[in-house]
Tab-separated table of C-alpha atoms in Angstrom:
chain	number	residue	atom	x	y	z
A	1	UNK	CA	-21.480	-3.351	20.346
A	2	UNK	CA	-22.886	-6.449	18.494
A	3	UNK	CA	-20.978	-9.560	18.947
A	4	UNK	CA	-18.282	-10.462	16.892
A	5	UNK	CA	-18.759	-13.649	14.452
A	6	UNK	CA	-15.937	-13.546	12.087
A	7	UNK	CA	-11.913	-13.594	12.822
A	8	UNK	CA	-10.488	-10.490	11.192
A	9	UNK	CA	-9.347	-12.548	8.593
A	10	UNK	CA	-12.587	-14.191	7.686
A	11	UNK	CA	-13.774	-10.776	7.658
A	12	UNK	CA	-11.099	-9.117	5.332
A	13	UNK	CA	-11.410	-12.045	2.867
A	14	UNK	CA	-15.288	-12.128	3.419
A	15	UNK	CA	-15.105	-8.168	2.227
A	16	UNK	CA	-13.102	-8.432	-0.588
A	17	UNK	CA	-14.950	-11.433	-1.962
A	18	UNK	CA	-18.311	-9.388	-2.153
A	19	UNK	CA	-19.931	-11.866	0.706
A	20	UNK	CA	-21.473	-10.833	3.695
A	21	UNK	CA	-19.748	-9.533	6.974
A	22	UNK	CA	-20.689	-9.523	10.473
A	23	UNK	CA	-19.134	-5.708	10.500
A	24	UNK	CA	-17.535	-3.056	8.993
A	25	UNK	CA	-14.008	-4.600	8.617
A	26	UNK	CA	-10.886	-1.590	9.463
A	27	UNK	CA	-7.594	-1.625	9.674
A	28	UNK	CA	-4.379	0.941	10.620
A	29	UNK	CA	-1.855	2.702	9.062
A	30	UNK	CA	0.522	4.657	10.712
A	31	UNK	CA	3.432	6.912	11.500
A	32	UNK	CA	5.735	5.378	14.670
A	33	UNK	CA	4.791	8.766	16.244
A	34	UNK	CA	1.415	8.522	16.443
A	35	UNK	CA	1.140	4.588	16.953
A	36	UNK	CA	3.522	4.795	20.218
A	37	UNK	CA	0.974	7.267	21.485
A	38	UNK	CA	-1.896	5.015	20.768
A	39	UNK	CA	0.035	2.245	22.380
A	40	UNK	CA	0.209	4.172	25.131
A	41	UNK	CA	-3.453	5.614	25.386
A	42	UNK	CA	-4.665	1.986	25.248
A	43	UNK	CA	-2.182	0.015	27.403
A	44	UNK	CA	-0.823	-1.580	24.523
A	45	UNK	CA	2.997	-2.600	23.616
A	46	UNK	CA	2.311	-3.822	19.912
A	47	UNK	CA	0.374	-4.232	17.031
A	48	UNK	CA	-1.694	-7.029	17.940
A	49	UNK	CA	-2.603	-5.433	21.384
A	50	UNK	CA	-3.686	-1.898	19.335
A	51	UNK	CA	-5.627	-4.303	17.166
A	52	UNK	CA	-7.078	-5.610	19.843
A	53	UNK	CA	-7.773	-2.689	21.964
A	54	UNK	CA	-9.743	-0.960	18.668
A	55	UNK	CA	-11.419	-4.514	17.201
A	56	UNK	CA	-9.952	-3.798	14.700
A	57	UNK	CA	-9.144	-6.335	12.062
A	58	UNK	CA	-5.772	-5.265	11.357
A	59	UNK	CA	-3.786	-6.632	8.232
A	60	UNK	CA	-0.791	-7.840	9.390
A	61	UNK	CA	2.369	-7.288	6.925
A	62	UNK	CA	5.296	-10.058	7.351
A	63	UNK	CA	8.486	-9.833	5.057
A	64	UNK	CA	12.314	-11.822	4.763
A	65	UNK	CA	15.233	-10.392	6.832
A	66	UNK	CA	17.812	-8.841	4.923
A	67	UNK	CA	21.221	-10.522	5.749
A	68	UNK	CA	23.575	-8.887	2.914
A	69	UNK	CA	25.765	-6.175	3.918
A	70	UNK	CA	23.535	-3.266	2.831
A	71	UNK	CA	21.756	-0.295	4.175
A	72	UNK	CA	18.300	-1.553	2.773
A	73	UNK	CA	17.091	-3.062	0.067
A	74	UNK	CA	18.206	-0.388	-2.762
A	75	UNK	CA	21.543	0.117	-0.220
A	76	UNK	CA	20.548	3.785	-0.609
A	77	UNK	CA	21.802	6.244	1.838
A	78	UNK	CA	18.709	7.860	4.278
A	79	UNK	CA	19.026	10.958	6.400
A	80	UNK	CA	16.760	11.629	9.210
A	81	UNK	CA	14.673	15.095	8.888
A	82	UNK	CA	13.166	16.790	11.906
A	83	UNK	CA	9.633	17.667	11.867
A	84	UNK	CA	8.181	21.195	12.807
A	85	UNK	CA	7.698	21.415	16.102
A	86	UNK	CA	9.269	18.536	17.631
A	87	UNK	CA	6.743	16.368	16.511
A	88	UNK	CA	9.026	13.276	15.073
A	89	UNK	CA	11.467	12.845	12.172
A	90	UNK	CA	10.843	11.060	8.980
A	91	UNK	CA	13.368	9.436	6.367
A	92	UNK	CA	14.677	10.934	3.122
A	93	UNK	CA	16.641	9.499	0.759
A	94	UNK	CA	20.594	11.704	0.290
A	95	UNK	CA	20.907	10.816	-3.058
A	96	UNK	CA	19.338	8.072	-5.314
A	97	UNK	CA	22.496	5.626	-5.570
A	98	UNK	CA	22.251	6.313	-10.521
A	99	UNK	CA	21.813	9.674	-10.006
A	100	UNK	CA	24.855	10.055	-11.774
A	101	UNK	CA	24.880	7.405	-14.420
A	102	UNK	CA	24.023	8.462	-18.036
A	103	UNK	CA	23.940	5.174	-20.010
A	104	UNK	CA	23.426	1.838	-18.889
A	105	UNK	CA	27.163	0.752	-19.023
A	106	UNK	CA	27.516	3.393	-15.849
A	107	UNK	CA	24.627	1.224	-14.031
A	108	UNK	CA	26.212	-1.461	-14.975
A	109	UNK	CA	30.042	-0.698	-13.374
A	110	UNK	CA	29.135	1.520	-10.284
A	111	UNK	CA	25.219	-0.430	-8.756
A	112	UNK	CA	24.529	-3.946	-7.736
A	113	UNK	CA	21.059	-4.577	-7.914
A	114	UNK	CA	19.341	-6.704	-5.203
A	115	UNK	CA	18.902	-10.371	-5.442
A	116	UNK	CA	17.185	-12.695	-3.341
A	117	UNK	CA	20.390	-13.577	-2.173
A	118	UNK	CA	20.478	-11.096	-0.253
A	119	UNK	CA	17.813	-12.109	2.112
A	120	UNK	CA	16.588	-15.234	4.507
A	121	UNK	CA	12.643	-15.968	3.984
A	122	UNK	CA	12.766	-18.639	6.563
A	123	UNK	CA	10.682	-17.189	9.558
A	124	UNK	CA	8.119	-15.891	7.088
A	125	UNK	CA	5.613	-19.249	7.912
A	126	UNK	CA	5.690	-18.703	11.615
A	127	UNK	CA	5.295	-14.909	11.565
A	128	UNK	CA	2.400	-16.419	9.482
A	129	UNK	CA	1.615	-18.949	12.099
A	130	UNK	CA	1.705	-16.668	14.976
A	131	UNK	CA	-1.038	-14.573	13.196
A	132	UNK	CA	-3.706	-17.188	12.095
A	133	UNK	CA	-6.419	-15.454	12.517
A	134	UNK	CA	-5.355	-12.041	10.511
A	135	UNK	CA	-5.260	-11.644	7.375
A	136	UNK	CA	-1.603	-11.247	6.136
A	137	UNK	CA	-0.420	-9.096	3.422
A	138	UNK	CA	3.328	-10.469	2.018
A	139	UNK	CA	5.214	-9.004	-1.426
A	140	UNK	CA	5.495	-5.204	-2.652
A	141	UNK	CA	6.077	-4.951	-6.120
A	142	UNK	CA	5.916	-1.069	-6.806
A	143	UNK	CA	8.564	-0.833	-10.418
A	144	UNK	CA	7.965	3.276	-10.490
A	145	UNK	CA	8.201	3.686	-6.875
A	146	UNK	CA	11.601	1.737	-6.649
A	147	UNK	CA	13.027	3.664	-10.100
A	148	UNK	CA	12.040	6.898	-7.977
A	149	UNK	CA	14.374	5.933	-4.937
A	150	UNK	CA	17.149	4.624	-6.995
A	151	UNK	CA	17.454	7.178	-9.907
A	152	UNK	CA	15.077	10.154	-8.498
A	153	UNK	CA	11.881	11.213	-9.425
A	154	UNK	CA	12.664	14.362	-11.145
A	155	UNK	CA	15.151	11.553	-13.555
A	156	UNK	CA	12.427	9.064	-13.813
A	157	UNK	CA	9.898	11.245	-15.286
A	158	UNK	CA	12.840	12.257	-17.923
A	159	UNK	CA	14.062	9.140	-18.636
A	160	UNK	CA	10.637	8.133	-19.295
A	161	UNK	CA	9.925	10.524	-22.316
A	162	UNK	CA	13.847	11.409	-23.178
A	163	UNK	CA	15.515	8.028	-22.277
A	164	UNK	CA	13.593	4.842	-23.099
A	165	UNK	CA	16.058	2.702	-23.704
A	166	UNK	CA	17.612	3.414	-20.353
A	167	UNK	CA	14.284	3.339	-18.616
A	168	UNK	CA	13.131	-0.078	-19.843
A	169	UNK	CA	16.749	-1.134	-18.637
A	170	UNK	CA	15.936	-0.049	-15.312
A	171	UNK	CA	12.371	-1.434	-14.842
A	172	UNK	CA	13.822	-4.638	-16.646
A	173	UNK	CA	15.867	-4.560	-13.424
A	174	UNK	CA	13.557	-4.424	-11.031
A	175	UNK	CA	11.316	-6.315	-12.252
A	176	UNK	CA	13.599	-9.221	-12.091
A	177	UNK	CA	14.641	-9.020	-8.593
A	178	UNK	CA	10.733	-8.291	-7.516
A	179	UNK	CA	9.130	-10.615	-9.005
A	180	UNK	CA	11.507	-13.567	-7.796
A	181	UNK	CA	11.790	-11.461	-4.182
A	182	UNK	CA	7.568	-11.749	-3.802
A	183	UNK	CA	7.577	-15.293	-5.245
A	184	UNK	CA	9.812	-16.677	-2.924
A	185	UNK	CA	7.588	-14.663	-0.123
A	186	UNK	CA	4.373	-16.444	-1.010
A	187	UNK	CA	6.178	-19.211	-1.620
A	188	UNK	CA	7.425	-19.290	2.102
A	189	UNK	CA	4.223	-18.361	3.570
A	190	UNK	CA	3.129	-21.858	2.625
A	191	UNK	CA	-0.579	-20.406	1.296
A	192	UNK	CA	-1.158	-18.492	4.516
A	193	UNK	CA	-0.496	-14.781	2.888
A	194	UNK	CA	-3.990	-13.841	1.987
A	195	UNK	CA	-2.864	-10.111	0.420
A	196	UNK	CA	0.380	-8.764	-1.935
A	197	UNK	CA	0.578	-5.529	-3.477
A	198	UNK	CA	1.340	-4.706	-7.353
A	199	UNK	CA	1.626	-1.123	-6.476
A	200	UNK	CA	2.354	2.005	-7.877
A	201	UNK	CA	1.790	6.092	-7.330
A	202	UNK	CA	0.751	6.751	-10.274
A	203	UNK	CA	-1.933	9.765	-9.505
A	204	UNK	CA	-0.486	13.777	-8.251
A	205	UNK	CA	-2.804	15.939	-6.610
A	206	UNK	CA	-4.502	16.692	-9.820
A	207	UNK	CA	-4.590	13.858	-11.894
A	208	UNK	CA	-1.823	11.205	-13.465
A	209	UNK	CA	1.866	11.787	-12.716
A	210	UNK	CA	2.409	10.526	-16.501
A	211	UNK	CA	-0.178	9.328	-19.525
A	212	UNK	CA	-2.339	6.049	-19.732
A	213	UNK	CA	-0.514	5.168	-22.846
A	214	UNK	CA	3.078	5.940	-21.364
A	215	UNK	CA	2.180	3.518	-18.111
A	216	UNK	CA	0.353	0.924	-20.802
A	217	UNK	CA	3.343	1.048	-22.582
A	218	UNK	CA	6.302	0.620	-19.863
A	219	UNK	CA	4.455	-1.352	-17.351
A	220	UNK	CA	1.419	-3.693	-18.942
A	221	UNK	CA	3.454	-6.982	-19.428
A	222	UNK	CA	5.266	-6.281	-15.932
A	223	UNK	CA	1.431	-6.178	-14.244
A	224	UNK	CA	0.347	-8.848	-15.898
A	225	UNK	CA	3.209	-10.811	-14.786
A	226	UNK	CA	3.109	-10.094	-11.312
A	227	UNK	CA	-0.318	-10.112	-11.160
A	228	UNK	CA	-0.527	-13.456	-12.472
A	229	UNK	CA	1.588	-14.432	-9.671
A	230	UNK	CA	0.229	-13.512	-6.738
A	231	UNK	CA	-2.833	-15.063	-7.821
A	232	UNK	CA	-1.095	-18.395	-8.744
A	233	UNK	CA	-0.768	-18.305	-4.866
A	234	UNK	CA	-4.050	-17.683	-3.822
A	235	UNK	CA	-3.514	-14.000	-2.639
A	236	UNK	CA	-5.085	-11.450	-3.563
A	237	UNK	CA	-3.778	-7.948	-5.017
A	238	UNK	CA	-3.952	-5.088	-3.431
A	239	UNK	CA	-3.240	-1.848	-5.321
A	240	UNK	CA	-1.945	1.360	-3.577
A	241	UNK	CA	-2.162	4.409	-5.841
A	242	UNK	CA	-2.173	7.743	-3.911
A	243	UNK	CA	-3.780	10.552	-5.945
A	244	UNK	CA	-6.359	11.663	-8.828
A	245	UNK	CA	-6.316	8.686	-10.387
A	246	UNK	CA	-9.824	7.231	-11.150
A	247	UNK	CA	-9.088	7.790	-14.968
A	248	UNK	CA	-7.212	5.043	-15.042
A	249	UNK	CA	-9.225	2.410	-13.182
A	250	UNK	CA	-10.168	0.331	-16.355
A	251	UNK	CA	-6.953	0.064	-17.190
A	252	UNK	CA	-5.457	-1.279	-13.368
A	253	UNK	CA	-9.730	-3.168	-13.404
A	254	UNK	CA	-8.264	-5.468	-16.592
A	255	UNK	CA	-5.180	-6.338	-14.987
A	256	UNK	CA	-7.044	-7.623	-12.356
A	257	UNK	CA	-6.493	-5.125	-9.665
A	258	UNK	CA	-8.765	-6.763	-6.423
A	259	UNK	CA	-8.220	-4.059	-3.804
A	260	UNK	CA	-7.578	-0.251	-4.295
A	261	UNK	CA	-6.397	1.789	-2.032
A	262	UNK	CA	-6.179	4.498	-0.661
A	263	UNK	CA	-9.122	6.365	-1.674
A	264	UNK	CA	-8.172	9.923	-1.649
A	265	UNK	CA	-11.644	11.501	-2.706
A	266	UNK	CA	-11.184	15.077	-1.903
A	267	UNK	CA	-9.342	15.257	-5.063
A	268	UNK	CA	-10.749	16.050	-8.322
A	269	UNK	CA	-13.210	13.316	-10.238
A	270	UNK	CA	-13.177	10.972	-7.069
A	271	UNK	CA	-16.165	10.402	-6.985
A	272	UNK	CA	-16.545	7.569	-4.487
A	273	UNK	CA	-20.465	6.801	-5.042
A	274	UNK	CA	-19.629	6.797	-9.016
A	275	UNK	CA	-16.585	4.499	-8.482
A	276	UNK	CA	-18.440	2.202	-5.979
A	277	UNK	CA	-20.966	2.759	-8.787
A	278	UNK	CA	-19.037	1.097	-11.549
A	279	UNK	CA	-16.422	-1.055	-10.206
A	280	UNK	CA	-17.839	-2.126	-6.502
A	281	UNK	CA	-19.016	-5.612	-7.904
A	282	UNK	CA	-15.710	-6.160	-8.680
A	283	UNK	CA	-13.703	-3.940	-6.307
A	284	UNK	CA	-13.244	-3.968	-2.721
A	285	UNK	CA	-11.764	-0.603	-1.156
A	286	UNK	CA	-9.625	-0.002	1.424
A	287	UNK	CA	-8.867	3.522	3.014
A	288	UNK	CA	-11.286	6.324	2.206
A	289	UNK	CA	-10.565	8.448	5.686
A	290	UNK	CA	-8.493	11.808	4.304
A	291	UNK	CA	-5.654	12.298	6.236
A	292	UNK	CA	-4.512	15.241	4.566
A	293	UNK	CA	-7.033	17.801	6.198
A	294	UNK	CA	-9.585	15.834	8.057
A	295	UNK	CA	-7.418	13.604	10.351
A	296	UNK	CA	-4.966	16.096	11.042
A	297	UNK	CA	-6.747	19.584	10.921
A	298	UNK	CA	-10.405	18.838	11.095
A	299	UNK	CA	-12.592	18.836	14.253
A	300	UNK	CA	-13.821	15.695	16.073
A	301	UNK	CA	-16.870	16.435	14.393
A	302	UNK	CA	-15.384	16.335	11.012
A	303	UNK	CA	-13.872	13.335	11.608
A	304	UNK	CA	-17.083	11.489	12.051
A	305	UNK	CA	-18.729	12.759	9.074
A	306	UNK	CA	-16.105	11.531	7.051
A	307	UNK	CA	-16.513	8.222	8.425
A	308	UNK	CA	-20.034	8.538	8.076
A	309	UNK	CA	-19.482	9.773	4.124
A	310	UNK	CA	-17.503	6.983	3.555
A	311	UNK	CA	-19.121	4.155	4.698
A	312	UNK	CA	-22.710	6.011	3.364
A	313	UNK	CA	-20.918	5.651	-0.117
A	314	UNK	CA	-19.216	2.195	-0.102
A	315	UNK	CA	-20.381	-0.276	2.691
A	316	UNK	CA	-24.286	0.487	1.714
A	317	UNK	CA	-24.518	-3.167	0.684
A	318	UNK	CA	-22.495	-4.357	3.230
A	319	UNK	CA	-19.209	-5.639	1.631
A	320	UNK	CA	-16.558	-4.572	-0.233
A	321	UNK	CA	-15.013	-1.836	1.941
A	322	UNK	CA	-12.279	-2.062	4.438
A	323	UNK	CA	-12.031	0.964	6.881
A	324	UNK	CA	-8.905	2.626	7.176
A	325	UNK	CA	-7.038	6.253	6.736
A	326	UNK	CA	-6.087	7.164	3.480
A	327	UNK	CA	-2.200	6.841	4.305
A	328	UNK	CA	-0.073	6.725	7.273
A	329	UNK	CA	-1.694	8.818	9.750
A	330	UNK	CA	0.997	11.546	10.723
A	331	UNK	CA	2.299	12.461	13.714
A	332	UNK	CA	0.180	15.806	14.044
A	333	UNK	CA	-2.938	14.028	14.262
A	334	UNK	CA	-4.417	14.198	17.622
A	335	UNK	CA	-5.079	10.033	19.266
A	336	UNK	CA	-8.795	11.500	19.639
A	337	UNK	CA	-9.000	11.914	16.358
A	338	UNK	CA	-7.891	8.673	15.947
A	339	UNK	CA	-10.052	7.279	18.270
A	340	UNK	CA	-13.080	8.776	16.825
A	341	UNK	CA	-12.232	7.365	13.369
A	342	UNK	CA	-12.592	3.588	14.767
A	343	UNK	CA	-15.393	4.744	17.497
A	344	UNK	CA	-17.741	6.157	14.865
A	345	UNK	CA	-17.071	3.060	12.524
A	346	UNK	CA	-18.578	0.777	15.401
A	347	UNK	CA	-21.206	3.098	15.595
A	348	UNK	CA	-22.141	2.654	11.709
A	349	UNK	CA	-22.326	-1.252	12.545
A	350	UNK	CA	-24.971	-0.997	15.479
């Protein structure tokens, strides 16, 4: 393995500014599952020692403490499902807290909305300190994926095309508390958070969940807003947006979208040599390694030629591509598969 000549953090930034890196930067996402088994493959207790133990140059996420008397930020109600097998448990929502509610008055009598209030962003610039040389992602601002957990997706999608007024009410909402909530977050991390997502889902298996016009519509001024922000702070915006949803890269490219992730190019018209193609000057991506099939299901084998595919398509010129799975890697992956994924990456760089 080459010697190192970069901190991760030079090397993130160094990526997503189109300059030159000393390697393929990656990073890690993951389900508790399969991280404690990595931990425990490697020798490792936490993050930073995984990070370590792969040189890898992973992003490190910090965030305020919630001190109000509420089961999370949307004080909605989780239950904990089993997975087949006995391989973990994952968190559901029991019911979106205005499931109920018909007009805004009902919103208005039965849900408190968070404030900032509600939380204490005074250890954010040490967490910040502690991690110097990472870069440091801070803020989540995802409007469509917060309606979802509060009202239900099934009710978003309605109220979109049935109940505007109510919709725009809601966003209106949430928009309020999440732009003030990521403010004060790069606020506190005293220009050390190098990374905050404006973030939504807005892509299905097949293509977009709802139209261009209907997101352009609900959602344009809101992106522009909080896009404007996080690069008042010197951050830069990272954009998660699982599914087909290349058709609407022009539209997130003049927001001013600076990352995109996470890449999922099995799906139809992802092309990823066409979008390196015509957005890689301005792009960097992040993600890229399926975890849908390949992670989980494929062979050892299969797992390097993705790698291989990957990087062959967007890290030909060096820059601009962050290694990573597509989404949290789940906990029926195999470590070894894992393993390969970073091993075959270091490979690439030699």
């Amino acid at each position: 393995m080459k010697k190192r000549e970069m901190t991760p953090k030079e090397r993130i930034l160094a990526s997503i500014e189109h300059r030159p890196v000393d390697q393929l930067p990656t990073d890690y996402w993951g389900v508790d599952e399969i991280t404690q088994k990595l931990f425990k493959e490697l020798g490792t207790s936490d993050m930073l020692g995984l990070a370590k133990a792969l040189d890898m140059d992973k992003i490190i996420k910090v965030g305020p403490r919630l001190i109000a008397d509420r089961r999370n930020m949307f004080d909605i109600e989780m239950k904990t499902v089993p997975l087949p097998g006995g391989l973990g448990t994952y968190e559901e929502p029991v019911r979106p807290p205005l499931a109920d509610c018909e007009t805004i008055t009902d919103i208005e009598r039965s849900y408190v909305f968070p404030s900032v209030d509600m939380y204490d962003y005074s250890e954010i610039e040490s967490i910040c300190d502690k991690y110097s040389d990472y870069a440091i992602e801070g803020g989540y601002i995802s409007l469509t994926y917060f309606y979802e957990m509060i009202r239900g997706t099934e009710q978003m999608l309605v109220d979109l095309i049935a109940e505007p007024e109510l919709a725009r009410y809601i966003l209106y909402r949430l928009q309020e508390f999440s732009h003030e909530h990521t403010r004060r977050i790069l606020e506190a991390g005293q220009g050390r958070i190098t990374i905050s997502q404006v973030t939504d889902d807005f892509g299905s298996q097949n293509g977009l969940l709802f139209s261009e016009t209907m997101i352009d519509s609900y959602l344009r001024e809101y992106y522009d807003q909080n896009i404007a922000l996080v690069k008042r702070y010197g951050a830069k915006v990272f954009h998660h947006d699982d599914g087909a949803m290349t058709s609407l890269l022009p539209w997130l490219m003049e927001r001013g979208i600076e990352i995109l992730n996470p890449l999922q190019w099995h799906l139809p018209n992802f092309d990823l040599n066409e979008v390196k193609r015509l957005y890689g000057g301005r792009l960097c991506f992040h993600g890229g390694i399926d975890n849908q099939y390949v992670l989980p299901f494929g062979t050892e084998d299969e797992v390097r030629q993705e790698v291989r595919s990957v990087m062959d398509a967007l890290f030909y010129d060096h820059t601009g591509y962050i290694l990573a799975p597509c989404h949290n890697v789940q906990a029926n992956t195999s470590v070894s598969h894992v393993l390969a994924m970073y091993d075959e990456a270091k490979k690439y760089n030699l």
